[in-house]
CSV table of C-alpha atoms in Angstrom, one decimal:
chain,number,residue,atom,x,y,z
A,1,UNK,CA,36.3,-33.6,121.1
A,2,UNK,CA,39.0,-35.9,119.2
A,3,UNK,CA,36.0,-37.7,117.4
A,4,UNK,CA,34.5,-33.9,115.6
A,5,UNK,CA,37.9,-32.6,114.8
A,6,UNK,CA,38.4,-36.3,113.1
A,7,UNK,CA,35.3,-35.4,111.1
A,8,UNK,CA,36.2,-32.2,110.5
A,9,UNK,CA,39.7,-33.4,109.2
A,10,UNK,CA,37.7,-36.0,107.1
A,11,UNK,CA,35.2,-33.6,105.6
A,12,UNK,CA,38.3,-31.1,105.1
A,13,UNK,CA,40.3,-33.6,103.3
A,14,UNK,CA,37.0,-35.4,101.2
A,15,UNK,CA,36.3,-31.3,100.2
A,16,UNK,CA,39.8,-31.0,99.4
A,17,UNK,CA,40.5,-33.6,97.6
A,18,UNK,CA,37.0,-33.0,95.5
A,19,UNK,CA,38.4,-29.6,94.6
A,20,UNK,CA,41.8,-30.8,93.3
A,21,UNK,CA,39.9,-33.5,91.0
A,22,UNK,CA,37.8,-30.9,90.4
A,23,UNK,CA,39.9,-28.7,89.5
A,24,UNK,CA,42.2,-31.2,87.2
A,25,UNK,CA,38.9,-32.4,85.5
A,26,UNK,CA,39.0,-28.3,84.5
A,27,UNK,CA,42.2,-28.5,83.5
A,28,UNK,CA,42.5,-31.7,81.4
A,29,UNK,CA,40.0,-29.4,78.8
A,30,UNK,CA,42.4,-26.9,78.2
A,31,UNK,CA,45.7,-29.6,78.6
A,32,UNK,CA,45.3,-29.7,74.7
A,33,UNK,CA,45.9,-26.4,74.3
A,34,UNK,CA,48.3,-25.8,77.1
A,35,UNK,CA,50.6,-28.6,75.5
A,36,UNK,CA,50.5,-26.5,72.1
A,37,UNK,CA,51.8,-23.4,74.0
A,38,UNK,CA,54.1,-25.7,76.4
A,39,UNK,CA,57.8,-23.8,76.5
A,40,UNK,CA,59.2,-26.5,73.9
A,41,UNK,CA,62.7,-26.0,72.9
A,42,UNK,CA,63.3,-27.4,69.1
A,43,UNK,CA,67.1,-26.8,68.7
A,44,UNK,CA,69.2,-28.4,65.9
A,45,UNK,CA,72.4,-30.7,66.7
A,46,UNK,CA,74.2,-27.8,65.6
A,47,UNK,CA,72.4,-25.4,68.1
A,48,UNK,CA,73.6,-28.0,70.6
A,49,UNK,CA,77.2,-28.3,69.5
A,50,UNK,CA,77.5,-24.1,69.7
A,51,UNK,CA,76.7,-24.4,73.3
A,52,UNK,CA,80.2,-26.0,73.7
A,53,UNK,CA,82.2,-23.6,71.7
A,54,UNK,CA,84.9,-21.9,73.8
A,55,UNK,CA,84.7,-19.0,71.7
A,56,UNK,CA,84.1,-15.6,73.0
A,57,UNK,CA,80.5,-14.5,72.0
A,58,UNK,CA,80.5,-10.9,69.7
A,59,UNK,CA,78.1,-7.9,70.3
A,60,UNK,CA,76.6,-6.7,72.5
A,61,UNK,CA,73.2,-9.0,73.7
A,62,UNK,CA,73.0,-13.1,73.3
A,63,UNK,CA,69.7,-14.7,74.5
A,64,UNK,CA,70.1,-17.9,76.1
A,65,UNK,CA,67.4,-20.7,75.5
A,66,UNK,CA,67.2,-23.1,78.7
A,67,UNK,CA,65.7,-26.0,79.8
A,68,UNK,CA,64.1,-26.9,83.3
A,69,UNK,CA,62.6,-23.2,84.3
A,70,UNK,CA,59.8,-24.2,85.9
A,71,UNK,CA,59.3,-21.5,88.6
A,72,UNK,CA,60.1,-17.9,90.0
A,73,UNK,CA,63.0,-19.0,92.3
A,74,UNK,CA,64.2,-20.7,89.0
A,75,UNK,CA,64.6,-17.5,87.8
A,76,UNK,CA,66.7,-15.9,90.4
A,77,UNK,CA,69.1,-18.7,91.0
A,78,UNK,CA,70.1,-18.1,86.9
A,79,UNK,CA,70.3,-14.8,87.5
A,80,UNK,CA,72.8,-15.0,90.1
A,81,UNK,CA,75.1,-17.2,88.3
A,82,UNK,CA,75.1,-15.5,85.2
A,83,UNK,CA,74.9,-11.9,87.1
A,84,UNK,CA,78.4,-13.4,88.3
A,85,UNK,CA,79.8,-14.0,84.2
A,86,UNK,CA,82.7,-12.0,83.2
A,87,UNK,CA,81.2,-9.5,80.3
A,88,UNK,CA,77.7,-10.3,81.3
A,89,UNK,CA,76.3,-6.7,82.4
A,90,UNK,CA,72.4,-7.1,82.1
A,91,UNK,CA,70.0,-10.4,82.8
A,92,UNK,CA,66.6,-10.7,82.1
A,93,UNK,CA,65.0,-14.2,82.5
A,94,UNK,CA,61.7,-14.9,80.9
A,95,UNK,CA,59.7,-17.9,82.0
A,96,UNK,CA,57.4,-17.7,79.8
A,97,UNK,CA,59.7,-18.4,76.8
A,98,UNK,CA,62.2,-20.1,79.0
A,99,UNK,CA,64.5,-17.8,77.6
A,100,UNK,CA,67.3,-15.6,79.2
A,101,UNK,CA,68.6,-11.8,77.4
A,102,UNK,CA,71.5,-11.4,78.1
A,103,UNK,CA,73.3,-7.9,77.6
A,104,UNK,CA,77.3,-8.5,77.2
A,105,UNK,CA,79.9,-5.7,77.6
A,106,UNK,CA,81.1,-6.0,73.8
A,107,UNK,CA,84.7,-6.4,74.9
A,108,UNK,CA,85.5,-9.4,77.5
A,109,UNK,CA,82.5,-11.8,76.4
A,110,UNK,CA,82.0,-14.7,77.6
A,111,UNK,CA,82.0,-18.3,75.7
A,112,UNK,CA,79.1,-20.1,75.0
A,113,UNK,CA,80.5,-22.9,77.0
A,114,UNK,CA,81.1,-20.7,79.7
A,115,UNK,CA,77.7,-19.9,79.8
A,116,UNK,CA,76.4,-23.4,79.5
A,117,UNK,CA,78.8,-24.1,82.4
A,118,UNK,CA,77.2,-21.2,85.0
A,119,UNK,CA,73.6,-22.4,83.8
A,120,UNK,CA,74.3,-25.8,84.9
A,121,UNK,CA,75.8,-24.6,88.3
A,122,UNK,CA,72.3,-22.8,88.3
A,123,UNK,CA,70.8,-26.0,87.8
A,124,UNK,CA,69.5,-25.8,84.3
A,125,UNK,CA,70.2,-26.7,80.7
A,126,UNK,CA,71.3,-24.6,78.6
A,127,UNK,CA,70.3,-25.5,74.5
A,128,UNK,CA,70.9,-22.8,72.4
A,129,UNK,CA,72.7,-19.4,71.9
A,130,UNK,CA,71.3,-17.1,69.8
A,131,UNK,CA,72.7,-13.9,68.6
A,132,UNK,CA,71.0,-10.9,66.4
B,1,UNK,CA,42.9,-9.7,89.6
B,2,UNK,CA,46.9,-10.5,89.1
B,3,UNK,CA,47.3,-6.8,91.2
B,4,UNK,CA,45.3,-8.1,93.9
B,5,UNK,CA,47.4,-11.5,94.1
B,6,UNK,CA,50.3,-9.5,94.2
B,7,UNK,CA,49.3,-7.6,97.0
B,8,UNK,CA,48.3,-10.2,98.9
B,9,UNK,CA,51.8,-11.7,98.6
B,10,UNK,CA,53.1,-9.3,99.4
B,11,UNK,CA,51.2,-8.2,102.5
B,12,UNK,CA,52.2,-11.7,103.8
B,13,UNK,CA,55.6,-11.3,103.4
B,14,UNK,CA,55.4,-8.2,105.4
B,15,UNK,CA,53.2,-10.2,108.3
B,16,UNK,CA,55.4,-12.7,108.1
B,17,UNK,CA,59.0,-11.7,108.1
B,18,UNK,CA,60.8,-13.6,106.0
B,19,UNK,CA,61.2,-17.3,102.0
B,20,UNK,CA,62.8,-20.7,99.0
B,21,UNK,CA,63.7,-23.7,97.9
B,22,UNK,CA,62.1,-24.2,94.8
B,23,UNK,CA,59.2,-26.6,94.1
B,24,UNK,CA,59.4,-27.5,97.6
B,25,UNK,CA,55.9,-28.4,99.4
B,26,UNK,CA,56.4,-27.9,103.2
B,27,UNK,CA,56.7,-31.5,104.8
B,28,UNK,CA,58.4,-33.4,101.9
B,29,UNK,CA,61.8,-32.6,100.4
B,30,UNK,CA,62.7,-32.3,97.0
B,31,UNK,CA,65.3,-32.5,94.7
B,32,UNK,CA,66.1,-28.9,94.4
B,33,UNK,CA,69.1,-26.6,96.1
B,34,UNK,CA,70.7,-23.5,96.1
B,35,UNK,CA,73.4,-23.0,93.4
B,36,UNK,CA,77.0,-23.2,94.2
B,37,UNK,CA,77.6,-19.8,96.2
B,38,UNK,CA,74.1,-18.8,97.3
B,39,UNK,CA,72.0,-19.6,99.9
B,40,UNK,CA,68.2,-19.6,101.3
B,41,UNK,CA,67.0,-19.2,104.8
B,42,UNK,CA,63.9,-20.4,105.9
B,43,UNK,CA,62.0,-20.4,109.1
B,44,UNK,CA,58.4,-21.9,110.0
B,45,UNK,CA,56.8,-21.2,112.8
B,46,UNK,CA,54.2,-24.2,113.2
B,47,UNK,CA,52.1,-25.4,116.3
B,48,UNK,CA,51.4,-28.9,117.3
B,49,UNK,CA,48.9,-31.0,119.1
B,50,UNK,CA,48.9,-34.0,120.3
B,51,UNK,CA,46.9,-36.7,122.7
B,52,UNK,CA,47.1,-38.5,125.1
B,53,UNK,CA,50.6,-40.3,125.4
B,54,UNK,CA,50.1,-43.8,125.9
B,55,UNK,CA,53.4,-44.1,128.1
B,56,UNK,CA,52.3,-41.5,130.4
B,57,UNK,CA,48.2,-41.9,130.1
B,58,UNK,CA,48.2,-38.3,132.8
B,59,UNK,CA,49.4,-36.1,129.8
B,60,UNK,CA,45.8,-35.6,128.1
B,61,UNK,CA,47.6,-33.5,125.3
B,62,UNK,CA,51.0,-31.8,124.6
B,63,UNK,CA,51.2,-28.4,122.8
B,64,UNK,CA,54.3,-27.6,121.1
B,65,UNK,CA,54.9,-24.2,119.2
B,66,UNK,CA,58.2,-24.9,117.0
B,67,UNK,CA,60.1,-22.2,115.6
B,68,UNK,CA,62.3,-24.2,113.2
B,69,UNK,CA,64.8,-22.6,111.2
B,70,UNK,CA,66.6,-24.2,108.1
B,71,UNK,CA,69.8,-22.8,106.1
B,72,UNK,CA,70.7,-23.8,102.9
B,73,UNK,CA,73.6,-22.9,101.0
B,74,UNK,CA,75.2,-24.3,97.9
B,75,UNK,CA,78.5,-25.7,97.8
B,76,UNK,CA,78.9,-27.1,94.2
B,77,UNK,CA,76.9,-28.1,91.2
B,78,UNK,CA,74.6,-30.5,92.4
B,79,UNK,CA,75.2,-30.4,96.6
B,80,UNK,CA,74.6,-28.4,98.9
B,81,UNK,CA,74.3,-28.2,102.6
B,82,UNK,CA,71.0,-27.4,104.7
B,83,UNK,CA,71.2,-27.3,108.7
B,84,UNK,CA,67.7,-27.1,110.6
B,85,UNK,CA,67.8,-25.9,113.9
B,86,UNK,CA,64.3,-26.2,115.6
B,87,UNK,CA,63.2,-24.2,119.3
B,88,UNK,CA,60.3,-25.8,120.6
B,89,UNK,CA,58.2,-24.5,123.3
B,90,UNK,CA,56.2,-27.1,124.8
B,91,UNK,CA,53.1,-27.6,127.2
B,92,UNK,CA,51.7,-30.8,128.7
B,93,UNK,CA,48.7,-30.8,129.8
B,94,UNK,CA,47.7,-33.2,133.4
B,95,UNK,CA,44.4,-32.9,135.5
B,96,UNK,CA,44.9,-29.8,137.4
B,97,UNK,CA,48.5,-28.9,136.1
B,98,UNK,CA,50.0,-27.3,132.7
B,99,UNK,CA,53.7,-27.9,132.8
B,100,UNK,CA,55.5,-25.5,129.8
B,101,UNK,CA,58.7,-26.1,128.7
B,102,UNK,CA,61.0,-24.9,126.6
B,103,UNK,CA,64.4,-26.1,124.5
B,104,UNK,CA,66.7,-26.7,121.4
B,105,UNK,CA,65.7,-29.6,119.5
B,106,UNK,CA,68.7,-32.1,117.5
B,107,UNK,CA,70.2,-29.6,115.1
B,108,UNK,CA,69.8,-31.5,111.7
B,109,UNK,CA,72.8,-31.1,108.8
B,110,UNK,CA,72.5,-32.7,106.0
B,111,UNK,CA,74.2,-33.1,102.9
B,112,UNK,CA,71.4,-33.0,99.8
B,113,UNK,CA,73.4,-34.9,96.3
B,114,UNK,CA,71.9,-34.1,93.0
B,115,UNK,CA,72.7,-37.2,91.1
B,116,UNK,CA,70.3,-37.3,88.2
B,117,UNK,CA,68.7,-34.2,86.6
B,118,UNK,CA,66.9,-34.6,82.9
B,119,UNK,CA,65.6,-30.8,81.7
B,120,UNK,CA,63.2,-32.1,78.9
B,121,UNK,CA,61.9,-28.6,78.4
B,122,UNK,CA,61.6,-25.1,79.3
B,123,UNK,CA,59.4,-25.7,82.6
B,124,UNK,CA,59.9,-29.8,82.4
B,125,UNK,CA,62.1,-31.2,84.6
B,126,UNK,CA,63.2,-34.7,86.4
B,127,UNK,CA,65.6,-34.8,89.3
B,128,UNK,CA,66.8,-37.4,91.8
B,129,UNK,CA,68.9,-36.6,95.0
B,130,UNK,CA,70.5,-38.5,97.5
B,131,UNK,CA,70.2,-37.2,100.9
B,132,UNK,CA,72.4,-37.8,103.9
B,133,UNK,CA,73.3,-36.7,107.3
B,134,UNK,CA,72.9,-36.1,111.1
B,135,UNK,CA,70.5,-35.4,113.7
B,136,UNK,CA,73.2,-33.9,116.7
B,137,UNK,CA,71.9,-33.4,120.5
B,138,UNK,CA,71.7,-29.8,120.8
B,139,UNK,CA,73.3,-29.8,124.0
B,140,UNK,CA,69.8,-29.3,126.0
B,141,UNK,CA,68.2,-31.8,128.1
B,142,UNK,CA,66.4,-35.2,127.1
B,143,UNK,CA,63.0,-33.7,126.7
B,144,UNK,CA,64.2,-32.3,123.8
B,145,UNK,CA,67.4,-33.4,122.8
B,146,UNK,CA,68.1,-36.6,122.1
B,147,UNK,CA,71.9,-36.7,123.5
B,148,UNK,CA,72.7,-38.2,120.8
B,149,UNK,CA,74.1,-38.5,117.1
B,150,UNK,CA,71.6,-39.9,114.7
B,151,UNK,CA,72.7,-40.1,111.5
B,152,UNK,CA,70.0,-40.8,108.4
B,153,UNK,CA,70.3,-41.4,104.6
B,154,UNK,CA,67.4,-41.3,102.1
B,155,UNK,CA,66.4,-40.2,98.9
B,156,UNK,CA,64.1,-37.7,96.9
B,157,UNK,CA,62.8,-37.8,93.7
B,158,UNK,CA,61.6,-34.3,91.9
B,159,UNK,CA,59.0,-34.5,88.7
B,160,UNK,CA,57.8,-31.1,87.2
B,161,UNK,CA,55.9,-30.9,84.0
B,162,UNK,CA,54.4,-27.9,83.3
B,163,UNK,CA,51.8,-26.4,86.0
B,164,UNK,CA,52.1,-30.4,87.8
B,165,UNK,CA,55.1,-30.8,90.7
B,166,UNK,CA,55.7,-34.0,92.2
B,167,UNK,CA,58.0,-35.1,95.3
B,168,UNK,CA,58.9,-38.3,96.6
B,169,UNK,CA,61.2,-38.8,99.5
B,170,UNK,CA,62.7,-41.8,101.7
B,171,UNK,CA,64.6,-41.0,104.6
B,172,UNK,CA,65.7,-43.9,107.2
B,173,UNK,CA,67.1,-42.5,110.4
B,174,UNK,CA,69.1,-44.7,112.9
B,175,UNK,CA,68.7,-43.3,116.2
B,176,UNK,CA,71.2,-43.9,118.7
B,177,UNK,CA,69.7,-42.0,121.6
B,178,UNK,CA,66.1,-40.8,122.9
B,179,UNK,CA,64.0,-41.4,124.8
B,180,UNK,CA,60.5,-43.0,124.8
B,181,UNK,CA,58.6,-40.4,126.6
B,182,UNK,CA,59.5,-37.4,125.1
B,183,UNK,CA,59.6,-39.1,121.5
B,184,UNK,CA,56.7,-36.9,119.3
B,185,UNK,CA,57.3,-38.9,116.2
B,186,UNK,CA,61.1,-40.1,114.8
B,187,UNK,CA,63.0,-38.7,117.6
B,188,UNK,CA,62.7,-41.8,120.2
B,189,UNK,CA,65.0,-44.4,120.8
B,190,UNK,CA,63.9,-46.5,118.2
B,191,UNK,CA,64.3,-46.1,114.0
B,192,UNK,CA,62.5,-44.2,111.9
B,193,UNK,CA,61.3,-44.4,108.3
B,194,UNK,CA,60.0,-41.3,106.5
B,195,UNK,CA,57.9,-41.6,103.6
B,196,UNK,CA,56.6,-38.5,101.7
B,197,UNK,CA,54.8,-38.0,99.0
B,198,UNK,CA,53.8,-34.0,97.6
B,199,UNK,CA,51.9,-32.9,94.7
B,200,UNK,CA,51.9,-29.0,93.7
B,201,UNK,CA,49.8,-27.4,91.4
B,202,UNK,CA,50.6,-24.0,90.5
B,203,UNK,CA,47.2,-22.2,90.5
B,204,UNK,CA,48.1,-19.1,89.0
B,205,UNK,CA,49.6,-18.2,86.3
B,206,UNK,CA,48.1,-20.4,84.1
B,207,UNK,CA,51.1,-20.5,82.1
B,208,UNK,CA,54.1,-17.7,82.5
B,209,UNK,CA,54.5,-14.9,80.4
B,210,UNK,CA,57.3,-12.5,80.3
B,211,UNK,CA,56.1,-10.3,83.2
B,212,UNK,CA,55.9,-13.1,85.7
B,213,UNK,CA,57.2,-12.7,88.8
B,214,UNK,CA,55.6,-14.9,90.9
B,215,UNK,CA,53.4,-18.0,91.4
B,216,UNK,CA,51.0,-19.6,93.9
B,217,UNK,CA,50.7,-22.9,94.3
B,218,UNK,CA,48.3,-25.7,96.3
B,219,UNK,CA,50.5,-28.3,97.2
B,220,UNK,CA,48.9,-32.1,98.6
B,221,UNK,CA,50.8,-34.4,101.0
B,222,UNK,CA,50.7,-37.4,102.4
B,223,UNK,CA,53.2,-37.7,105.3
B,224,UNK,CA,54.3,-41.3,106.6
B,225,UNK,CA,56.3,-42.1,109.1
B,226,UNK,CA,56.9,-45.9,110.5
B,227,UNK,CA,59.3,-46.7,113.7
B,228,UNK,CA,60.6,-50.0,114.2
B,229,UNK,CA,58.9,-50.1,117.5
B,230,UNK,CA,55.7,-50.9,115.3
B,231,UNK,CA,54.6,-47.4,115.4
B,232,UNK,CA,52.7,-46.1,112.4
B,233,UNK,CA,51.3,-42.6,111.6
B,234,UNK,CA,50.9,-41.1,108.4
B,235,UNK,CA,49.3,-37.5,108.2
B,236,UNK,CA,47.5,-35.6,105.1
B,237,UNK,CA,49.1,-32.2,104.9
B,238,UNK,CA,47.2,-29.5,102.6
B,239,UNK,CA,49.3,-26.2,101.6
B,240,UNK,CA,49.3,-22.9,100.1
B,241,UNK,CA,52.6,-21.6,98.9
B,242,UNK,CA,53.3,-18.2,97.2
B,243,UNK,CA,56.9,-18.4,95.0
B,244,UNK,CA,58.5,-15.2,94.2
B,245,UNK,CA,62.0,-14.9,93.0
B,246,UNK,CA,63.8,-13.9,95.7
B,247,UNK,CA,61.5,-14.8,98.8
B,248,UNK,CA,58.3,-17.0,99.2
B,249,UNK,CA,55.6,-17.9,101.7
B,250,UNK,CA,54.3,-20.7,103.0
B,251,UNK,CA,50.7,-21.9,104.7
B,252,UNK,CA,50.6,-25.2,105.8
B,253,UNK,CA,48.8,-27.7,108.4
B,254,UNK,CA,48.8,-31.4,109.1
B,255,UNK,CA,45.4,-33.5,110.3
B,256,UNK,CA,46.1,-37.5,110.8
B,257,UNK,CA,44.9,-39.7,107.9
B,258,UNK,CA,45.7,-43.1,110.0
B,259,UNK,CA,47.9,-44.5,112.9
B,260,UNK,CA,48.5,-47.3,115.0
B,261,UNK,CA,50.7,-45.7,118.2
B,262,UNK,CA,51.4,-47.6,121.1
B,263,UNK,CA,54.4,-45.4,122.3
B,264,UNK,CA,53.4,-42.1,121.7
B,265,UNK,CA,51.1,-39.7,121.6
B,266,UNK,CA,48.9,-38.8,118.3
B,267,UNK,CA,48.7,-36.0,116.5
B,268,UNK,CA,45.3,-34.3,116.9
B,269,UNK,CA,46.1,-31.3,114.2
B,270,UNK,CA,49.2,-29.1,113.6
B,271,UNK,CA,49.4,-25.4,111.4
B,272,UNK,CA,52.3,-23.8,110.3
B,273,UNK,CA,53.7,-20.6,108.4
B,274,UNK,CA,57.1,-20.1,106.9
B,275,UNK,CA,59.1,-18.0,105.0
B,276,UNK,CA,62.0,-18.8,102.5
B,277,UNK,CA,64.2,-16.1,101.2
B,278,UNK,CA,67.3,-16.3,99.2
B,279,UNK,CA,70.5,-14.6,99.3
């Protein structure tokens, strides 16, 4: 009995492991183009410095560019940090720009650094504020 | 395609009621946590079996169903707290005699440290973590609590670059209590070193796009685990895992790769499900 489950678990694990090269053999064709559409954040030093600022934001929407959103859960942790943001009355969170849309109440906004602060309690970086 | 994938997600989470740390494969830790002020629960329901215990040669095999429950929740930037609590229900099998069992398991709470995190880019990622805590008798007897305080440290290293996830952790555990005979793996009377090692490949999407609400991934692990009784065992662990944003599933199972046991039983095989929602 214990010696055809061991050769079950071996074929299982020599199939297995045959489909994950496989499958990264598949991959490594299209890594070229996946790294030309990789989320790649080019922000200035003055982009950077913004984040900082202690200054309320104006308007009414800001869209937040952040680093390190690899996954769904990802999403939802920003989300509820930011959903928790005086002035902050709408969240959307786009993986595949890495970018979050905020819409702001117009009247108590919050700061840039503010922000940057409740995205790294979220567990992210936060890069660049952008404003229409 | 995508519809169908959808469904299927989330006619699991309907079978199986409940989901997530993210980037996490099912046996190794890694170097992610809830943020300051939220939390995830997750059970995993898994059965186990093992051989022959060489201490006892008249137990031919043990089954154990575990029913293992673990809360997270985040205390600050960077820590947060996660308590297992595992049931076990457990059957050893003799010529002519089954003997079930059931009990509480050491309740496990731990203290996870994010001390190093480099965000290189909008999926990329690189974190490190300190991990430390306690394994605490539950109160029940020795044939599944240890009666005992076992405190372990370790570490866990988190690498995510693009559709790729890596985890590497290192947890030494001094126990203080156990005992021989009922030990399954890490929980006798003798130290244990943990050494795990996951890759997770996110099958689908290819790459995110603005609608994306979820992800499944394969995750590979090798699961090592050496006590300083000269016990060795490390176990190959393949894994499904569907990611949503508020709750996840997990399919998992465990089949030796290699061991040299002396004071406890092998594993033959093991499967698990879990769930991980947050809150």
């Amino acid at each position: 009995m214990r010696t055809i489950s061991r050769s079950l678990v071996l074929v299982a694990f020599v199939f297995t492991s045959a489909g994950l090269v496989a499958c990264s053999a598949g991959q490594a064709a299209k890594s070229k183009a996946m790294e030309e559409n990789a989320v790649v954040h080019h922000v200035s030093e003055s982009d950077l410095e913004f984040t900082h600022s202690k200054q309320a934001l104006e308007g009414t929407s800001a869209t937040l560019w952040v680093n390190g959103l690899g996954c769904p859960q990802c999403a939802s942790n920003i989300d509820q940090q930011l959903k928790r943001t005086r002035g902050v009355t709408g969240i959307r969170t786009d993986l595949g720009t890495g970018k979050v849309y905020l819409t702001l109440n117009g009247t108590s906004n919050p700061s840039p650094f503010t922000l940057s602060e409740r995205t790294l309690d979220a567990g992210f970086t936060l890069v660049k504020v952008e404003q229409p | 395609m995508r519809t169908l994938l959808h469904r299927l997600a989330a006619g699991a989470v309907v079978v199986f009621p409940s989901a997530a740390i993210a980037q996490e494969a099912m046996y190794t830790a890694a170097a992610t946590m809830p943020s300051p002020g939220t939390g995830v629960v997750r059970p995993q329901l898994s059965y186990f079996r093992y051989g022959t215990n060489p201490l006892d040669p008249s137990e031919e095999h043990t089954d154990v169903v575990e029913a293992m429950t673990t809360v997270a929740w985040g205390l600050d930037r960077g820590l947060a707290l996660f308590v297992d609590v595992p049931v076990a229900f457990e059957r050893e099998s003799t010529p002519g005699d089954d003997r079930w069992d059931k009990g509480v398991e050491d309740i496990d709470a731990m203290l996870k440290w994010r001390f190093y995190k480099h965000d290189s880019g909008g999926i990329d990622t690189v974190r490190a973590a300190l991990l430390g805590g306690a394994k605490i008798a539950s109160g029940d007897d020795s044939d599944f609590s240890s009666q005992s305080v076992n405190p372990h440290i370790g570490a866990v290293l988190t690498i995510v670059k693009g559709r790729h996830g890596f985890n590497q952790d290192l947890i030494y555990t001094w126990n203080t209590g156990g005992m021989a005979l009922s030990n399954l793996g890490g929980d006798g009377p003798d130290d244990a070193l943990a050494i795990d090692s996951a890759y997770v490949f996110r099958v689908w999407p290819e790459q995110f796009t603005s609608d994306s609400i979820g992800a499944w991934y394969v995750t590979a692990e090798v699961n090592n685990l050496y006590e300083t009784n000269g016990d060795f065992e490390s176990r190959w662990a393949p894994g499904l895992m569907y990611e949503g944003r508020k709750v996840s599933f997990e399919l998992m199972a465990q089949f030796p790769l290699y061991h040299d046991l002396q004071e406890r039983p092998e594993l033959d095989f093991s499967v698990g499900v879990g769930v991980r929602v947050s809150f």
